[in-house]
Every structure is written in structure tokens, then in C-alpha cells.
Short mmCIF file of C-alpha atoms in Angstrom, two decimals:
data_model
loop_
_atom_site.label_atom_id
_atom_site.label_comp_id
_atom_site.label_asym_id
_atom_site.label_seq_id
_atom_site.Cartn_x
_atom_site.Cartn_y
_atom_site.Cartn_z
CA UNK A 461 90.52 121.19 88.62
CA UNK A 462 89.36 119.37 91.79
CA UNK A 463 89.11 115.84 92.16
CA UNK A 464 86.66 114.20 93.79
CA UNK A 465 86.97 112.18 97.04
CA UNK A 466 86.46 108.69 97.14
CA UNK A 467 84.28 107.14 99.67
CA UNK A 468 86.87 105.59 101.82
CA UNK A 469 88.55 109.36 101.97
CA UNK A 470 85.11 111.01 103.21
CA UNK A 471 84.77 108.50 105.71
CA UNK A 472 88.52 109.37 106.90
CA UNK A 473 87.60 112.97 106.89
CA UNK A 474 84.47 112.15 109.12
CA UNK A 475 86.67 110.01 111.60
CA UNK A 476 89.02 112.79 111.98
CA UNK A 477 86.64 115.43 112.60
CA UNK A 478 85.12 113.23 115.54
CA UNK A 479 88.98 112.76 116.71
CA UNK A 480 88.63 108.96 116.38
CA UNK A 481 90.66 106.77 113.99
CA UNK A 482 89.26 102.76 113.05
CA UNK A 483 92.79 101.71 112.03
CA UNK A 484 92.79 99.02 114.96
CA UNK A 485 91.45 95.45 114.98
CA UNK A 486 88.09 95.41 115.58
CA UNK A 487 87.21 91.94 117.89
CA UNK A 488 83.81 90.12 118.22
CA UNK A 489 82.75 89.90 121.69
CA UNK A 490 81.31 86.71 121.66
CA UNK A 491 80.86 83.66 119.60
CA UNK A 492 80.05 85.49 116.36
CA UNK A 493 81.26 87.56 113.60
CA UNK A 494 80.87 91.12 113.34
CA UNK A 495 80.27 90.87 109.34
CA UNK A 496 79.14 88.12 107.51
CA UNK A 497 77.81 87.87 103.59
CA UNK A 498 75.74 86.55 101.76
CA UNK A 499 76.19 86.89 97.66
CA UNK A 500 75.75 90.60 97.29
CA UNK A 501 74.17 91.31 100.50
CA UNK A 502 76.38 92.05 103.60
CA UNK A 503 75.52 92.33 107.38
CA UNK A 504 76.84 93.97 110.16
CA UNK A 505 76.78 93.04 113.64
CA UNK A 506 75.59 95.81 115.83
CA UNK A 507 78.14 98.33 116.56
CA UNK A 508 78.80 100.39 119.71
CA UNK A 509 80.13 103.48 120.07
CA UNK A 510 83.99 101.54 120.71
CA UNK A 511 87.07 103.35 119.59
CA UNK A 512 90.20 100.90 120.07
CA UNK A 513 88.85 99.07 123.44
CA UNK A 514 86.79 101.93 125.43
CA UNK A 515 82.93 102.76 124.64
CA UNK A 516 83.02 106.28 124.05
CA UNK A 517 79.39 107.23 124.55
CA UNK A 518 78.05 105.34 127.41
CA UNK A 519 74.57 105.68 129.71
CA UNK A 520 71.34 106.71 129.24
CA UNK A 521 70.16 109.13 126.70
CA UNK A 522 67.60 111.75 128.21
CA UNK A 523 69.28 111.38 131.52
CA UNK A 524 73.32 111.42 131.93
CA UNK A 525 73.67 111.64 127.79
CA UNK A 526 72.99 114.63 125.57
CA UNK A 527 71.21 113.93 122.46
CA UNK A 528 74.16 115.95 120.66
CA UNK A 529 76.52 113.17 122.88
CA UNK A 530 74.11 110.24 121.45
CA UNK A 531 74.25 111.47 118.13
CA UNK A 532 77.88 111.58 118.21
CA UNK A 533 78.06 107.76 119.20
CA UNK A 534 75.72 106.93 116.20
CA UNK A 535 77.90 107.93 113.72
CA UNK A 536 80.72 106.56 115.67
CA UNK A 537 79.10 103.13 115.42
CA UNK A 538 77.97 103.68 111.74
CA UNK A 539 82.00 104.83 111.00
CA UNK A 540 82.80 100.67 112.95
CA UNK A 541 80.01 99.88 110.04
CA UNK A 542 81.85 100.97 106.95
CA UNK A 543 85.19 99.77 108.62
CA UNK A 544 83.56 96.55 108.55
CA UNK A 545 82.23 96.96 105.25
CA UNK A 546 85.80 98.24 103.71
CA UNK A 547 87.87 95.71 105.29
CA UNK A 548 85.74 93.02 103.66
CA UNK A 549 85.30 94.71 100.60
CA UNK A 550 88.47 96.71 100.14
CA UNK A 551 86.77 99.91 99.49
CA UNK A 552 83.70 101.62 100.23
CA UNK A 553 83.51 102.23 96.65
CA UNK A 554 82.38 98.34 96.44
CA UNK A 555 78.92 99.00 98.30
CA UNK A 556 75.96 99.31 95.84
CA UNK A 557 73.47 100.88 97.91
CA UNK A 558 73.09 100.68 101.92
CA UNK A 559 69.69 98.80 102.34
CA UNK A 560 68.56 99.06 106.07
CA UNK A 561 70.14 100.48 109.39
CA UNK A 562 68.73 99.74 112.85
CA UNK A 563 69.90 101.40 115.59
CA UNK A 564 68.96 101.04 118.95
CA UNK A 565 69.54 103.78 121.73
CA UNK A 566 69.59 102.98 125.64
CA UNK A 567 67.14 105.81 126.79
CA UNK A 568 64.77 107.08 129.33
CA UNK A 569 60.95 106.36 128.83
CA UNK A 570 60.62 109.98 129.00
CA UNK A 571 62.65 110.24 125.89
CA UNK A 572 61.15 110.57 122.09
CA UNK A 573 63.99 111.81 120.13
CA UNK A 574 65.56 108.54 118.61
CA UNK A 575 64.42 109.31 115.11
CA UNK A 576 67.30 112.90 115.36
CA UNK A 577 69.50 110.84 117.17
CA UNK A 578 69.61 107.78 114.43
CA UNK A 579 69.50 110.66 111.61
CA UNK A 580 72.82 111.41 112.53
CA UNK A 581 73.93 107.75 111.22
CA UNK A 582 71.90 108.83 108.17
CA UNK A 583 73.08 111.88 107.58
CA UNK A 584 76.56 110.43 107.75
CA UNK A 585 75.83 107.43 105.36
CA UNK A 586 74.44 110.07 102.48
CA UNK A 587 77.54 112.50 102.67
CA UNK A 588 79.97 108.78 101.87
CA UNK A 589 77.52 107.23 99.67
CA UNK A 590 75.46 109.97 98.21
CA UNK A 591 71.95 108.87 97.13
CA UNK A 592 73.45 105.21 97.51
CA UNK A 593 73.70 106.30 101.18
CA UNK A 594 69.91 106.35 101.45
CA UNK A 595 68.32 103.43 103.40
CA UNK A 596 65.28 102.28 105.09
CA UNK A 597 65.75 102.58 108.76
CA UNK A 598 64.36 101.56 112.26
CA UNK A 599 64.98 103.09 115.12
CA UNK A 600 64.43 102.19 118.95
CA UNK A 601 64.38 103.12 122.26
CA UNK A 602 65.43 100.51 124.50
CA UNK A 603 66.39 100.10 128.19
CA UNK A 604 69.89 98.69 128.25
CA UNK A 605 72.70 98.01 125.95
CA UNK A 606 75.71 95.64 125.74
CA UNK A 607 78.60 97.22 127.64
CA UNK A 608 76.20 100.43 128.87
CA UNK A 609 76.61 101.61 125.69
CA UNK A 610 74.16 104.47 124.79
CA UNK A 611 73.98 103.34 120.72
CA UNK A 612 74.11 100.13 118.83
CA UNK A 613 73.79 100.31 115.13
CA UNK A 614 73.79 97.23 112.76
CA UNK A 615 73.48 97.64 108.60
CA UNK A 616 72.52 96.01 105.87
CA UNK A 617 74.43 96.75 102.33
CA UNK A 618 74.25 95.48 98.64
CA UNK A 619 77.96 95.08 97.01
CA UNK A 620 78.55 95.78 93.56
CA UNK A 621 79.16 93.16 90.97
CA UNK A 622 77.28 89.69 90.41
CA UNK A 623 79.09 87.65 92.76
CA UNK A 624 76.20 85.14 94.66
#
């Protein structure tokens, strides 16, 4: 008999395939906070691709950054998302449903692919959440990024229970 794997396990298991672990504090950069809430709804600040203090995936996509290298750092800053989301929640398996992502991705005019790279974030969210793991979604190419970072992804989630 197999047991199945809770959400906060299958977003382990997709932080150790990348190599990256989320264990660490995770610090504002400013004069905000990177999660607040609002009765059932939660939002995230935008994440970059930071594991402990370094930006992984930095520069511009379509010119020094792969699209495999920019999908990489999207579900790197989708992983910071569900951090977020678990540390105020205590479990992924308190999210409802994920609502909306936006994710933003420092590229080249030249470049048209942000739709494959922002699936990757997508694609991530479904195998945790399932068909709770399906959102609506923007995505954008834009010319610069905080801290040269090549991704930025923010989320919007709806927790379980009636609290409001």
C-alpha cells in the first residue's frame, strides 16, 4: 500500500531536485512584507530566484540566460511562494485553490517565450496542488528586475476554512 504525499513533501521533493533547500529566513528587502492576508485570501510579494542570500538566476533572458535557466528560476521563485504560504499557514495542505500568479521575466525585446518560461511555475503549482494548483496567470516581459534578477513571481491563494 502506498501512501500518498502531502503537499509540503512534493514541494520538498521539487526543492531537492533543483539542489536548493528554503529552510532559511526569508527577509523583506524593503519596507514591506513579503506575505500579507486578508480573511481567506493571501498575497505574496514578488519572489526572485534567491536561495539563502544569492540570486541564482540573474540577467537577461534571450541574451546571457537560457530559457531552460529562466525556467529554472521560476519555479525557484514559485518554491519562495509556497515557503511563504506554509510558514504562514503551517502546511500547504491549508491552501484552497491558488487564484492568480504573475510573473515577470527581465528579457530582450527580441524575446517571445514568457508564456513556456512562466509555465514552468505552473507546471510546478499543479504537481503540489493538483487541480487546486490551477490559476489564472499573467505573464510579462520586462526590461529590468530588482537585484538583476531574470524572474519575479508574486501569487495569489485562497486558504481553507471560514476565517475572514
Amino acid at each position: 500500500m502506498t501512501t500518498a504525499q502531502s503537499r509540503d513533501q512534493i514541494a520538498d521533493q521539487i526543492a531537492s531536485e533543483l539542489g536548493h533547500s528554503f529552510a532559511g529566513e526569508m527577509i523583506a528587502g524593503g519596507h514591506y512584507v513579503p506575505i500579507v492576508r486578508d480573511g481567506r485570501t493571501l498575497y505574496t510579494s514578488g519572489q526572485v530566484p534567491r536561495v539563502g542570500t544569492t540570486v541564482v538566476v540573474t540577467g537577461r533572458v534571450g541574451e546571457a540566460v537560457s530559457l531552460e535557466k529562466a525556467r529554472e528560476g521560476a519555479q525557484i521563485c514559485a518554491l519562495r511562494c509556497l515557503t511563504l504560504l506554509r510558514r504562514e499557514l503551517g502546511s500547504l495542505d491549508g491552501v484552497e485553490k491558488v487564484l492568480r500568479v504573475g510573473v515577470f521575466i527581465q528579457c530582450t525585446a527580441e524575446f517571445t517565450q514568457q508564456s513556456e518560461v512562466a509555465d514552468a511555475a505552473s507546471d510546478l503549482l499543479h504537481r503540489v496542488f493538483g487541480d487546486a494548483g490551477v490559476h489564472v496567470r499573467t505573464a510579462v516581459g520586462v526590461y529590468q528586475l530588482p537585484k538583476n534578477a531574470s524572474v519575479e513571481l508574486e501569487m495569489t491563494v485562497a486558504a481553507k476554512g471560514d476565517k475572514a
